[in-house]
Amino acid sequence: QVQLVESGGGSVQAGGSLKLSCAASEYNCKMGWYRRAPGKEREFVASIPSDGTTVYADSVKGRFTISQDNAKNTLYLQMDSLKTEDTAVYYCAAGKRNKILRTCNFSYWGRGTQVTVSS
């Protein structure tokens, strides 16, 4: 069981920046960030697999940067040019490898950290 603990959330004005961190008990095949805004479904934000490539949702592309420090087992999400629509609870996620199917799907989740962007 992978343990994930997010930190770094808070309140910021539109146009500002925040950096989220996720301390992981171990690194898996891929790590990522999701978010859930009030009254909405959880949505994908960004991911980074073990090869270091990155994937972003269109809504955050060019504004958010996902990165990881393997030595510290820590995942980051640098969020710049924040908008009010970025307000959400942000969740760290870790993948679980299925060696038979050769897949890696997000299976472990942190408790989330609140990000509030005001106008």
Backbone as a ProteinNet text record, in pm:
[ID]
protein_1_A
[PRIMARY]
QVQLVESGGGSVQAGGSLKLSCAASEYNCKMGWYRRAPGKEREFVASIPSDGTTVYADSVKGRFTISQDNAKNTLYLQMDSLKTEDTAVYYCAAGKRNKILRTCNFSYWGRGTQVTVSS
[TERTIARY]
83.6	0	87.9	68.2	146.2	76.6	152.7	100.7	138.9	42.3	64.4	12.9	94.9	55.7	84.5	-22.8	-8.5	11.8	76.7	92.2	111.4	100.5	127.2	5.9	-112.5	-233.3	-252.6	-346.3	-374	-460.4	-463.9	-543.3	-450.6	-486.3	-404.4	-495.9	-451.4	-528.6	-501.5	-596.1	-580.1	-452.2	-380.1	-252.3	-134.7	-163.1	-56.7	-10.3	77.2	137.7	130.4	129.4	140.3	218.1	283.8	354.3	307.3	250.1	204.6	314.3	317.3	410.9	333.8	388.6	328.7	441	441.6	540.7	486	561.8	517.7	603.2	539.3	615.1	703.2	666.2	747.8	704.7	793.9	761	712.1	608.1	550.9	572.8	503	521.1	486	393.8	366.1	301.5	315.9	258.2	178.9	84.5	6.5	-72.5	-140.3	-227.8	-365.6	-466.2	-604.9	-662.8	-779.3	-846.9	-997.3	-1064.4	-1210.4	-1258.9	-1326.6	-1385.1	-1523.5	-1571.9	-1703.8	-1812	-1886.2	-1997	-1957.5	-1828.9	-1782.6	-1716.7	-1696.8	-1627.9	-1476.9	-1411.2	-1264.7	-1209.9	-1109.9	-1053	-901.4	-847.8	-703.2	-638.4	-522.3	-445.7	-314.2	-234.3	-103.4	-50.4	40.2	102.1	245.1	322	460.9	494.2	520.9	555.2	702.9	744.5	880	985.8	949	1047.4	1062.2	982.7	998.7	918.6	849.7	767.3	648.6	591.8	481.8	359.1	244.4	117.3	35.3	-30.5	-109.6	-250.4	-344.4	-476.4	-466.3	-548.6	-544.3	-567.7	-649.1	-685.6	-568.8	-463.7	-351.4	-221.2	-223.4	-102.3	-43.6	86.4	153.3	151.7	72.3	64.4	113.9	91.8	131.2	250.2	334.6	449.9	458.4	457.2	471.5	617.4	667.5	805.7	817.3	930.6	952.1	1097.1	1117.4	1250.6	1258.7	1321.1	1324.1	1399.2	1500.8	1579.5	1496.6	1398.3	1314.7	1177.3	1152.5	1019.3	910.6	934.4	840.7	798.6	670.6	611.1	570.5	585.2	551.7	454.3	383.8	302.1	317.2	392.8	408.5	293.2	217.2	99.5	118.9	127.7	145.1	23.9	13.9	-97.5	-230.7	-250.1	-370.6	-496	-602.2	-731.7	-833.7	-942.4	-1045	-1098.6	-1100.4	-1149.6	-1053.9	-936.1	-843.4	-876.4	-970.2	-1009.8	-1063.8	-1003.1	-1039.7	-958.7	-997.1	-911.3	-821.7	-692.4	-595.3	-547.1	-549.2	-512.7	-388.7	-300.3	-185.5	-226.8	-175.1	-210.5	-85.9	-87.5	23.1	-31.4	43.2	-0.2	36.9	-31.5	-3.6	14.8	129.1	159.9	92	34.6	-18.3	75.9	158.8	263.5	206.4	91	30.6	-27.9	-102.2	-163.8	-68.9	43.5	141.5	78.2	3.7	-59.4	-15	-35.6	-9.5	-124.3	-210.7	-327.8	-321.4	-371.9	-373.7	-462	-400.2	-471.1	-461	-370	-349	-370	-433	-471.7	-439.4	-397.8	-381	-515.2	-513.7	-637.4	-672.2	-578.6	-606.8	-563.7	-541.8	-509.4	-589.6	-646.1	-734.9	-656.8	-695.1	-641.1	-758.3	-748.8	-854.8	-795.8	-850.5	-803.7	-915.8	-886.2	-987.4	-958.1	-1063.6	-1048.8	-1012.5
-118.7	0	124.7	208.9	332.3	442.5	509.8	621.4	751.6	841.4	969.8	1081.8	1184.2	1296.9	1426.5	1500.5	1627.5	1742.7	1849	1972.1	2087.4	2209.1	2326.7	2400.8	2348.3	2418.4	2546.3	2627.1	2751.8	2842.9	2969	3069	3167.9	3204.9	3295.9	3375.2	3492.6	3572	3525.8	3551.1	3515.9	3577.9	3498.2	3541.1	3499.4	3453.4	3412.6	3269.9	3223.4	3091.3	3014.1	2882.9	2791.6	2670.2	2605.2	2481.6	2373	2267.7	2154.7	2049.1	1978.3	1867.9	1743.4	1629.3	1501.5	1408.5	1374.3	1280.5	1139.8	1054.9	918.6	819	712.9	610	530.5	529.6	466.7	520.9	506.8	551.9	433.9	457.7	353.5	386.6	313.4	326.8	467.1	535.6	673.9	745.1	878.3	963.3	1072.6	1130.1	1234.5	1317.8	1417.3	1504.8	1507	1502.8	1521	1632.3	1679.6	1780.2	1762.1	1810	1808.8	1944.5	2012.9	2142.8	2122.4	2219.3	2205.2	2173.5	2066.9	2030.4	1963.8	1930.6	1869.4	1735.3	1661.1	1533.6	1556.3	1456.7	1463.1	1462.2	1545.3	1552.9	1543.7	1492.6	1477.5	1614.4	1631.3	1755.3	1730.7	1638.1	1612.9	1479.5	1420.6	1295.3	1288.5	1204.4	1183	1037.7	960.2	820.2	805.3	681.5	655.5	701.7	716.2	761.4	913.8	983.1	1127	1212.6	1151.3	1231.4	1286.4	1394.7	1459.1	1473.1	1467.4	1486	1585.3	1678.2	1780.1	1788	1823.6	1856.6	1987.3	2001.1	2122.8	2248.1	2235	2351.3	2407.2	2329.2	2375.8	2382.5	2336.9	2333.1	2473.8	2484.6	2614.1	2692.4	2649.7	2719.2	2633.5	2503.1	2410.8	2327.4	2290.6	2205.4	2094.9	1972.1	1857.2	1812	1775.2	1728.3	1634.3	1564.8	1472.4	1470.3	1444.9	1427.5	1282.7	1198.8	1056.4	1027.7	1107.5	1085	1108.6	1197.7	1230.9	1166	1088.7	1029.4	1136	1248.7	1360.1	1406.2	1428	1478.2	1623	1704.5	1846.4	1888.1	1995	2059.6	2209.7	2272.5	2416.9	2476.6	2562.4	2620.3	2770.9	2819.5	2962.3	3017.9	3148.5	3216.3	3153.7	3136.5	3069.2	3148	3073.6	3130.8	3086.6	3158.9	3122.5	2981	2941.2	2807.6	2694.9	2730.8	2630.5	2593.7	2664.3	2633.3	2490.9	2411.8	2270.5	2207	2084.6	2000.6	1922.2	1929.7	1863.7	1735.1	1627.7	1495.9	1442.7	1387.2	1317.2	1172.4	1116.5	979.6	902.2	772.6	684.7	565.2	522.7	411	276.9	173.4	36	-45.6	-110.2	-185.5	-322.1	-355.4	-490.1	-555.3	-646.9	-705	-793.8	-853.1	-942	-860.7	-756.4	-672.1	-564.7	-548.9	-446.1	-306.9	-282.9	-152.6	-89.3	39.6	113.1	210.5	183.1	266.5	328.3	449.8	516	436.5	395.8	310.8	359.9	452	502.5	653.3	702.7	843.5	903.6	1030.3	1103.8	1159.6	1230.1	1285.9	1420.8	1481.7	1606.6	1729.8	1837.2	1966.3	2073.8	2166.1	2265.9	2380.4	2416.7	2535.1	2626.9	2749.8	2846.4	2968.9	3002.8	3117.3	3220.8	3339.4	3444.5	3551.8	3619.1	3722.4	3856.7
0	0	0	-97.7	-108.9	-28.7	54.9	133.5	66.4	53.3	-13.3	76.2	95.8	180	105.6	76.3	4.9	102.6	52.6	129.3	32.2	84.4	2.4	-46.5	-18.2	-60.2	19.5	-26.6	43.2	-40.6	0.1	-71.3	-140.6	-261.2	-339.8	-432.3	-471.4	-566.5	-708.7	-793.9	-934.6	-989.5	-1067.9	-1121.4	-1036.8	-916.7	-825.9	-850.3	-759.6	-773.7	-642.5	-655.5	-542.4	-588.5	-494.1	-525.3	-429.7	-486.5	-408.2	-401	-289.8	-272.5	-231.8	-267	-229.6	-186.5	-59.2	-7.4	-23.6	-92.9	-121.5	-44.5	3.9	75.9	-19.2	-146.2	-249.1	-383.9	-480.3	-615.5	-697.6	-775.1	-858.8	-1006.1	-1090.2	-1234.5	-1284.4	-1217.9	-1253	-1135.1	-1134.8	-1032.2	-1101.6	-1029.4	-1093.8	-995.6	-1051.7	-974.6	-1038.8	-954	-993.9	-907.8	-946.2	-864.3	-872.5	-768.4	-766.5	-721.8	-812.2	-780.4	-717.5	-642.9	-579.7	-681.4	-655.8	-742.6	-872.9	-887.1	-1012.3	-986.5	-1093.7	-1084.7	-1072.6	-1018.7	-1013.3	-1156.1	-1180.4	-1314.8	-1310.1	-1418	-1433.3	-1448.8	-1386.1	-1398.9	-1472	-1420.6	-1480.7	-1430.7	-1509	-1467.7	-1517.4	-1450.4	-1488.9	-1462.8	-1568.7	-1550.3	-1515.3	-1499.1	-1454.4	-1554.3	-1681.7	-1780.4	-1782.3	-1701.3	-1687.5	-1783.1	-1877.6	-1968.1	-1890.4	-1938	-1865.8	-1954.5	-1891.3	-1960.1	-1878.9	-1948.2	-1881.2	-1940	-1855.3	-1904.9	-1983.2	-2084.5	-2165.8	-2081.6	-1979.8	-1898.8	-1817.6	-1798.3	-1717.4	-1796.2	-1917.7	-1999.4	-2014.4	-1991.1	-2000.5	-1870.4	-1773.9	-1644.9	-1529	-1537.1	-1430.7	-1477.5	-1382.3	-1411.8	-1307	-1353.9	-1264.6	-1267	-1150.9	-1142.1	-1023.2	-1017.5	-906.9	-865	-738.6	-682.6	-636.3	-716.9	-685.8	-555	-528.2	-406.8	-281.5	-292.9	-177.8	-184.6	-291.6	-310.9	-300.1	-364.5	-356.2	-494.6	-508.4	-631.8	-609.6	-712.6	-702.6	-812	-785.8	-888.4	-869.9	-959	-958.6	-1038	-972.7	-1036.2	-1048	-1169.1	-1196	-1269.6	-1271.3	-1339.6	-1301.6	-1173.4	-1124.7	-1157.6	-1185.6	-1218.6	-1113.6	-1105.4	-1007.1	-1033.3	-1159.5	-1193.1	-1153.8	-1104.7	-1052.8	-907.9	-848.1	-711.4	-702.9	-614.4	-603	-490.9	-458.6	-373.8	-469	-444.5	-531.1	-464.6	-543	-493.6	-564.8	-486.6	-540.5	-568.1	-676.9	-713.5	-753.2	-723.6	-761	-837.5	-935.9	-1017.8	-956.2	-1003.3	-963.2	-1090.2	-1098.1	-1219.7	-1219.2	-1334.9	-1359.1	-1458.3	-1408.9	-1492.8	-1602.4	-1575	-1674.8	-1789.3	-1755.6	-1857.9	-1908.6	-1839.5	-1875.3	-1872.3	-1768.1	-1752.4	-1621.1	-1612.4	-1489.3	-1471.1	-1377.6	-1354.6	-1215.2	-1204.3	-1074.3	-977.3	-865.6	-771	-627.1	-601.5	-465.8	-465.9	-359	-352.7	-216.6	-220.2	-96.5	-51.5	61	115.3	54.3	-11.7	-80.7	-4.4	-78.6	-20.5	-93.7	-18.6	-76.2	-138.5	-259.7	-327.2	-358.7	-311.2	-334.4	-402.6	-518.6	-595.3	-599.4	-549.7	-544.3	-649.6	-689.4	-793.3	-732.9
[MASK]
+++++++++++++++++++++++++++++++++++++++++++++++++++++++++++++++++++++++++++++++++++++++++++++++++++++++++++++++++++++++

